[in-house]
PDB file of C-alpha atoms in Angstrom:
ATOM      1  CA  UNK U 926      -1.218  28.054  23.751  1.00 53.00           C
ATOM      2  CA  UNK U 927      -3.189  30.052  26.027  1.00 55.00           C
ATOM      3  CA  UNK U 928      -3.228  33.834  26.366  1.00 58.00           C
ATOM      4  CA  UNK U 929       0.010  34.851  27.856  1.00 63.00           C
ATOM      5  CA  UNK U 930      -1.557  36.630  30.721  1.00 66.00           C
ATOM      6  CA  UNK U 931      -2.628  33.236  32.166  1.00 69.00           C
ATOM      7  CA  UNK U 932      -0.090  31.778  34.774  1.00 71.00           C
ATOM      8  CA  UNK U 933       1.584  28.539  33.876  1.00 71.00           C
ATOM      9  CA  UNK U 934       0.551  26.591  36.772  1.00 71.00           C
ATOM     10  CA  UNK U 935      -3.498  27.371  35.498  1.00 77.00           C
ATOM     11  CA  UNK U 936      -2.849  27.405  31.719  1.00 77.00           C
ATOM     12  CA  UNK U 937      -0.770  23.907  31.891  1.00 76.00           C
ATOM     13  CA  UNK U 938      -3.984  22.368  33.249  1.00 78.00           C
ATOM     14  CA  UNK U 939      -6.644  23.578  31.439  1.00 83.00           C
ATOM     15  CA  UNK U 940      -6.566  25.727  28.372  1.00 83.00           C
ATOM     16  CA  UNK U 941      -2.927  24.387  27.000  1.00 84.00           C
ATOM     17  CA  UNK U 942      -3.969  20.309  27.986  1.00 86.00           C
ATOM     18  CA  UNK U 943      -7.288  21.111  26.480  1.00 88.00           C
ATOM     19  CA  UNK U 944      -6.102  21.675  23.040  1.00 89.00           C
ATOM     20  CA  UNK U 945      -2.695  19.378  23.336  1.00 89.00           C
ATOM     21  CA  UNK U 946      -5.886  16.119  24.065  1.00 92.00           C
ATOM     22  CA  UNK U 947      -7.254  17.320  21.375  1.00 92.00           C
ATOM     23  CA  UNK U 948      -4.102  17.367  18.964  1.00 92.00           C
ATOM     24  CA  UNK U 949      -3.348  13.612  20.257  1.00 93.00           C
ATOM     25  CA  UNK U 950      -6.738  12.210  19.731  1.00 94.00           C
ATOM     26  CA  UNK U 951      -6.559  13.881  16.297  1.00 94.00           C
ATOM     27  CA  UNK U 952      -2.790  11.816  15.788  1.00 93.00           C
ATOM     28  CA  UNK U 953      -3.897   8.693  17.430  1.00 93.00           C
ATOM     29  CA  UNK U 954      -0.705   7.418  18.388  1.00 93.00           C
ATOM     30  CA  UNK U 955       0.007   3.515  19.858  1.00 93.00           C
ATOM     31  CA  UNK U 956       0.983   5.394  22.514  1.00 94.00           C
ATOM     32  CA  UNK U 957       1.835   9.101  24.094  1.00 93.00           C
ATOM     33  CA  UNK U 958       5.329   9.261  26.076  1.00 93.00           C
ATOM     34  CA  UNK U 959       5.097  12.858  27.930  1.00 92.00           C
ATOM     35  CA  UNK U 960       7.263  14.306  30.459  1.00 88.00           C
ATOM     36  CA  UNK U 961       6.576  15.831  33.918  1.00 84.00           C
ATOM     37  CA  UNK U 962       3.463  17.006  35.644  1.00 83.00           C
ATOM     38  CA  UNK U 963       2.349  19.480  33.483  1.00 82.00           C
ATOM     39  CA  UNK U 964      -0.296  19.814  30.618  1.00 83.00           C
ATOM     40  CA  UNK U 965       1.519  17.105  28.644  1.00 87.00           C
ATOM     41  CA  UNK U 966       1.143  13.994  31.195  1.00 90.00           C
ATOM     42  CA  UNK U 967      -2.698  15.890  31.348  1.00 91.00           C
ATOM     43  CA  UNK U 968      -3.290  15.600  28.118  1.00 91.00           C
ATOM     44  CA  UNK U 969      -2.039  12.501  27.508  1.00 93.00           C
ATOM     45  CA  UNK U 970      -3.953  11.085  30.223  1.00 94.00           C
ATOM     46  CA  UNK U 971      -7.502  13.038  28.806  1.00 93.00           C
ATOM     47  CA  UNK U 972      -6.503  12.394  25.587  1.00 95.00           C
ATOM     48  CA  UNK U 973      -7.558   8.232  26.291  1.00 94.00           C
ATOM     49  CA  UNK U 974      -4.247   7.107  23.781  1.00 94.00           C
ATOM     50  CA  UNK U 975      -2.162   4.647  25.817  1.00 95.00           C
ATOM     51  CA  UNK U 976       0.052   6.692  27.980  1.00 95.00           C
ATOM     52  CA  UNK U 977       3.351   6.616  29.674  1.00 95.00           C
ATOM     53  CA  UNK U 978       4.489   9.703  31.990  1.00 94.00           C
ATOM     54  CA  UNK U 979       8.155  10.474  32.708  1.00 92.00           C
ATOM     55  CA  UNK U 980       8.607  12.032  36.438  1.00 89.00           C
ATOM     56  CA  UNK U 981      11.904  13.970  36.258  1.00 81.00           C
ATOM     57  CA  UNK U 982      10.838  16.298  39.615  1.00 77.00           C
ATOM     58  CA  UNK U 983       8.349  16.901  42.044  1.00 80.00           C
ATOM     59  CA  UNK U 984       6.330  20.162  41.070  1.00 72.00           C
ATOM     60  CA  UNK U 985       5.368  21.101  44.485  1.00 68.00           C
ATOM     61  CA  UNK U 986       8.766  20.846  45.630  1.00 71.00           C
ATOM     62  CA  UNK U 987       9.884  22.971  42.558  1.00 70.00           C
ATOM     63  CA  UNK U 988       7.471  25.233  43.411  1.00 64.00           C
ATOM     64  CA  UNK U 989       9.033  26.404  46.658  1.00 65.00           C
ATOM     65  CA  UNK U 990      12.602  26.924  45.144  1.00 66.00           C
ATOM     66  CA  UNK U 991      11.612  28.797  42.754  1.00 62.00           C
ATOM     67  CA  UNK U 992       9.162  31.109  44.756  1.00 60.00           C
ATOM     68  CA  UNK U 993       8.689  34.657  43.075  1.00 61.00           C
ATOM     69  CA  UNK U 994       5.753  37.150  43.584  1.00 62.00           C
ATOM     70  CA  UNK U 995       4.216  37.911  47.073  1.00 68.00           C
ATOM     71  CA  UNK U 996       4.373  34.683  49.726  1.00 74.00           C
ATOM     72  CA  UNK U 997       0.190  34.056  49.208  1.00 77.00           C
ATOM     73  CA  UNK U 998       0.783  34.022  45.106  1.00 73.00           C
ATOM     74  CA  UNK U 999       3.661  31.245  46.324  1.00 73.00           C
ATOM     75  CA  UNK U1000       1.650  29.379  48.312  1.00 80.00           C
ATOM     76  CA  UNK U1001      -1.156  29.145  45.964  1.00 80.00           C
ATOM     77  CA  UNK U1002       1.135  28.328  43.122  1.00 76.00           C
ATOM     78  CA  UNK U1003       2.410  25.798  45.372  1.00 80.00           C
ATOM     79  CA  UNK U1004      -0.893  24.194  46.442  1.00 83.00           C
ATOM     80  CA  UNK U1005      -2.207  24.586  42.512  1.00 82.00           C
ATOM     81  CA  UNK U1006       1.348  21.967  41.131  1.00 80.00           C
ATOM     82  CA  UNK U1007       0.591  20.243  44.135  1.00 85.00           C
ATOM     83  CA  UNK U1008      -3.135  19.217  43.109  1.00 87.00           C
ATOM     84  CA  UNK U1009      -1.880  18.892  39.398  1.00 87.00           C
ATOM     85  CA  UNK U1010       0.757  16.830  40.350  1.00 89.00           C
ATOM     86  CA  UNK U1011      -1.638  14.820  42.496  1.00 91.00           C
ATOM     87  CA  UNK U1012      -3.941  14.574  39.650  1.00 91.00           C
ATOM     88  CA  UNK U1013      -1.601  12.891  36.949  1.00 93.00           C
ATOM     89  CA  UNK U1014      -0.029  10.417  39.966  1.00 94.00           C
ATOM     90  CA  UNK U1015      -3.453   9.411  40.467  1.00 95.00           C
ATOM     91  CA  UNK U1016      -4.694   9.123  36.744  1.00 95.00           C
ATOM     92  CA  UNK U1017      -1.778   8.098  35.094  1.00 95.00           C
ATOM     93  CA  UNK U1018      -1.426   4.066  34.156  1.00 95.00           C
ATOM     94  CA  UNK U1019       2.177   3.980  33.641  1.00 96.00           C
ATOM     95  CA  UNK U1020       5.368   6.222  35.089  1.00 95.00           C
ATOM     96  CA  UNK U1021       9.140   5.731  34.573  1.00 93.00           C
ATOM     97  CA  UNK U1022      10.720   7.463  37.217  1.00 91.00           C
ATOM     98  CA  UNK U1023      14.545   8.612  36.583  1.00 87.00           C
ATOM     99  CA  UNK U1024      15.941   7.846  40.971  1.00 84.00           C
ATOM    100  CA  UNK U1025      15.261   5.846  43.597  1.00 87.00           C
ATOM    101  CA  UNK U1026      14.727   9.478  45.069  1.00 84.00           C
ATOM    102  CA  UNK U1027      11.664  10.047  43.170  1.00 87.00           C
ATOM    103  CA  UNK U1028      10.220   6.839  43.548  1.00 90.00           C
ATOM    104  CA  UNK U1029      10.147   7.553  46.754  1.00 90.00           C
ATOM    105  CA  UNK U1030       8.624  10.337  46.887  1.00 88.00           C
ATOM    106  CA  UNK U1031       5.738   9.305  44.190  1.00 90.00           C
ATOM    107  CA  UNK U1032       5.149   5.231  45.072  1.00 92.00           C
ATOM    108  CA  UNK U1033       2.718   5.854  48.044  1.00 93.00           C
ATOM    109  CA  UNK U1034       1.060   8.063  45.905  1.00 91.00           C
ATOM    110  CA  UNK U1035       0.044   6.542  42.965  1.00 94.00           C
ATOM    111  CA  UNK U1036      -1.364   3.123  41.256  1.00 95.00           C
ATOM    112  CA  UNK U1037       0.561   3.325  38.285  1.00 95.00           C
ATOM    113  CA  UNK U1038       3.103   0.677  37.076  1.00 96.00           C
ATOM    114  CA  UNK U1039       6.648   2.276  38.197  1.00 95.00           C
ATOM    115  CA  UNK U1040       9.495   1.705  35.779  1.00 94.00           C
ATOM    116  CA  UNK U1041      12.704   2.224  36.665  1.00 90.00           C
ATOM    117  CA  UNK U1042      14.715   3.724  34.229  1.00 86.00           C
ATOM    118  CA  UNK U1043      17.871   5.394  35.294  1.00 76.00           C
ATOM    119  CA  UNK U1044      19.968   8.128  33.571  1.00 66.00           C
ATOM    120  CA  UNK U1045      19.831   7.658  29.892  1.00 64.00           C
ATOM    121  CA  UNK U1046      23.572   8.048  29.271  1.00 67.00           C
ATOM    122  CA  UNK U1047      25.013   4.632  28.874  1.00 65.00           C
ATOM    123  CA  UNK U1048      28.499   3.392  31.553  1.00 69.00           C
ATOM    124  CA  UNK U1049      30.274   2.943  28.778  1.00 71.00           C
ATOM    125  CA  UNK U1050      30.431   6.640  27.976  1.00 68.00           C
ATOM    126  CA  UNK U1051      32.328   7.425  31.632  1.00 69.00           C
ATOM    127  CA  UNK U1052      34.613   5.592  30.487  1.00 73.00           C
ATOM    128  CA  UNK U1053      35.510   6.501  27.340  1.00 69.00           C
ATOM    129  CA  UNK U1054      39.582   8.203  26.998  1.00 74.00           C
ATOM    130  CA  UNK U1055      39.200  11.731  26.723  1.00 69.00           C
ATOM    131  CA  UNK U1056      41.636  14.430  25.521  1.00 72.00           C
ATOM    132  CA  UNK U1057      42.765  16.991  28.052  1.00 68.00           C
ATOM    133  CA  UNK U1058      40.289  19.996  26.852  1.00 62.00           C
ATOM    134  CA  UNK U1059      42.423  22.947  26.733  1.00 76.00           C
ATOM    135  CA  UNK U1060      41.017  25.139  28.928  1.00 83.00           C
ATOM    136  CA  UNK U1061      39.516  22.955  31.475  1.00 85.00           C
ATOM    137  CA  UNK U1062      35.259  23.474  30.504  1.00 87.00           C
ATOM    138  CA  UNK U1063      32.389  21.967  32.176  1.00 89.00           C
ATOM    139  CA  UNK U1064      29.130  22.303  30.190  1.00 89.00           C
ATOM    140  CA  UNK U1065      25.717  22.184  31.431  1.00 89.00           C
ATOM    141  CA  UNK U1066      22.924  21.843  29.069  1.00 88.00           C
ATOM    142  CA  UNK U1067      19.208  22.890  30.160  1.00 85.00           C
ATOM    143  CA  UNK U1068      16.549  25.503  30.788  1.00 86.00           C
ATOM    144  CA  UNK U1069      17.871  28.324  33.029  1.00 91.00           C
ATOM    145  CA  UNK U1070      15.334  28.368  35.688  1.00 87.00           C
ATOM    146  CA  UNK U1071      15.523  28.641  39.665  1.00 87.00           C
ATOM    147  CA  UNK U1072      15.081  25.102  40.041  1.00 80.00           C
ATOM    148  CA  UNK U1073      17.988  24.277  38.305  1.00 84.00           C
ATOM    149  CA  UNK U1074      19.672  26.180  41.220  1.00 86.00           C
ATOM    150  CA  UNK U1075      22.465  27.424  38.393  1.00 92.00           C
ATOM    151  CA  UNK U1076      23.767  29.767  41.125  1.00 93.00           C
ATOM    152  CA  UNK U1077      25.413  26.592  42.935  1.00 93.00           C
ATOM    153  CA  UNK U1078      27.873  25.630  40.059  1.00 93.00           C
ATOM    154  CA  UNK U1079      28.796  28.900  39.218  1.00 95.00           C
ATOM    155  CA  UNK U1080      29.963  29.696  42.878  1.00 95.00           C
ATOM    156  CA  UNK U1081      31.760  26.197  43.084  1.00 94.00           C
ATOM    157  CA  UNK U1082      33.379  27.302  39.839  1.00 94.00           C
ATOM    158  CA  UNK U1083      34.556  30.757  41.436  1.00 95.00           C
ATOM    159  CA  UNK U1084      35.825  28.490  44.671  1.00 94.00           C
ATOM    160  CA  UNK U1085      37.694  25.558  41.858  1.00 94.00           C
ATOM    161  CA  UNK U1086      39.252  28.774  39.575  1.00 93.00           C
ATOM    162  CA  UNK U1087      41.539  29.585  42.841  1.00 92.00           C
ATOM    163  CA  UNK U1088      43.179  25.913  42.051  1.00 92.00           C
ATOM    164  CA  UNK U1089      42.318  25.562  38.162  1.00 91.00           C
ATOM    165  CA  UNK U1090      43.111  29.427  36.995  1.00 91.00           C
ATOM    166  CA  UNK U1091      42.382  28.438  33.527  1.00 90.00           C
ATOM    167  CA  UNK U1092      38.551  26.209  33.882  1.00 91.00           C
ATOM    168  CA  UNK U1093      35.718  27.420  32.149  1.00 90.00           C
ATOM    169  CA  UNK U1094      32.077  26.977  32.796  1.00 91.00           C
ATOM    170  CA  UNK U1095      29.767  27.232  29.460  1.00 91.00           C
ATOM    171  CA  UNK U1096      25.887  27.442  30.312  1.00 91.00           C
ATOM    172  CA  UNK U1097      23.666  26.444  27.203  1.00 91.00           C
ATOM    173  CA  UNK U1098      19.787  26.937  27.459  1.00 89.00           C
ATOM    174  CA  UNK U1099      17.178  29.688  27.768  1.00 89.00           C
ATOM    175  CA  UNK U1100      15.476  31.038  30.513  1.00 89.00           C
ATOM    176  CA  UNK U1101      12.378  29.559  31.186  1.00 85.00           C
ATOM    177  CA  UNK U1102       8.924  31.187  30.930  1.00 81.00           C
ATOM    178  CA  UNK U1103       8.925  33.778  33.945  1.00 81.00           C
ATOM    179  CA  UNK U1104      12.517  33.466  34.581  1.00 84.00           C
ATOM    180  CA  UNK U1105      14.165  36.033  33.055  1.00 88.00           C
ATOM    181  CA  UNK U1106      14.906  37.809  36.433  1.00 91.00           C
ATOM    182  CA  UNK U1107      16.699  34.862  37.548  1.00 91.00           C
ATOM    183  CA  UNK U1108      18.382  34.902  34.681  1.00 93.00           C
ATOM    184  CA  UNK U1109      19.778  38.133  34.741  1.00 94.00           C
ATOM    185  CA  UNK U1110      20.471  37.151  38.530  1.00 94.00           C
ATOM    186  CA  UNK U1111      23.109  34.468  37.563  1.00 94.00           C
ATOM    187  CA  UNK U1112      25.109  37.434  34.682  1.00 94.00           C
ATOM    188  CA  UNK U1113      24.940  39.664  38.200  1.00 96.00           C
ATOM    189  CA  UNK U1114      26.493  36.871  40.573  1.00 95.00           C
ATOM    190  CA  UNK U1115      29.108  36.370  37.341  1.00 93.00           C
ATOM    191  CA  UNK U1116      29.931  39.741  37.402  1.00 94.00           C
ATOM    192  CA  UNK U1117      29.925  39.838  41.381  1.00 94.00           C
ATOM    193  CA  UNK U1118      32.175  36.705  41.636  1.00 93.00           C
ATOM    194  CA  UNK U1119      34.740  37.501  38.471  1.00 89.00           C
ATOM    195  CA  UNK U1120      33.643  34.965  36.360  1.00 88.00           C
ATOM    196  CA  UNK U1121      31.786  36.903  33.458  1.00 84.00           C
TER     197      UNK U1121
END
């Protein structure tokens, strides 16, 4: 990893893809599955190893929700994803996007062979009998960053506790990199709303 004074969006495309290329041309896989826009899909693109990218967002797009730091360090955060993501779109051979939503956004801007793979959970599964769970719990599994727009379900779970006194909401992940204000953000809205 790079020197932790580096921001992510300069570090993910040069010093960290640097040395992850290097770590996959040491391997030499059949063939390098990495996820996003980042320095993985970077390096697995510079690494030359066959290469498939997985597109779960778009990075510019990200960029905006999760804003931070003065509007010009936005904007230039913005317009640095923005050439990144450009980059891998343009380099990469083979994508498997996870929506129709981002295949549309991504399909006029890139050669690559788009595979359509929707959410990995099986039908079968929503269908499965359940027990009642005793409370009521919905569990959401992820990093804790601004993107994830947390703030959303734990309002809507404030709103559905007026008809469901007894429903829980469990949160399981770590703040991201950078996010630890946000973080502490969603325990203040908790607190705000009732729902420690």
């Amino acid at each position: 990893r790079s020197p932790g004074w580096l921001p992510h969006v300069v570090s993910s495309w040069t010093a960290d893809a640097r040395d992850m290329a290097n770590r996959i041309r040491r391997v030499k896989p059949d063939l390098v599955h990495a996820h996003g826009q980042t320095g993985y899909s970077v390096a697995a693109i510079r690494s030359g190893r066959p290469h498939v990218v997985t597109i779960h967002g778009l990075l510019a797009q990200e960029a905006v929700i999760r804003g931070g730091g003065t509007r010009l360090t936005a904007l230039l955060r913005q317009r640095l994803w923005t050439m990144q993501e450009n980059w891998v779109l343009a380099n990469a051979t083979d994508i498997v996007v996870i929506s129709p939503h981002v295949r549309s956004q991504i399909e006029n801007r890139t050669q690559a062979a788009l595979h359509h793979i929707e959410n990995p959970v099986g039908t079968d599964f929503f269908s499965l009998v359940r027990e009642p769970c005793r409370p009521p719990t919905i569990l959401t599994v992820g990093w804790i960053d601004p993107r994830k727009r947390h703030e959303i379900i734990i309002e809507a779970v404030a709103l559905a506790l007026r008809d469901i006194p007894d429903l829980r909401l469990r949160i399981v992940g770590s703040p991201t990199p950078g996010a630890a204000d946000y973080y502490e953000s969603l325990r203040s809205l908790c607190r705000r709303l009732g729902v420690e």
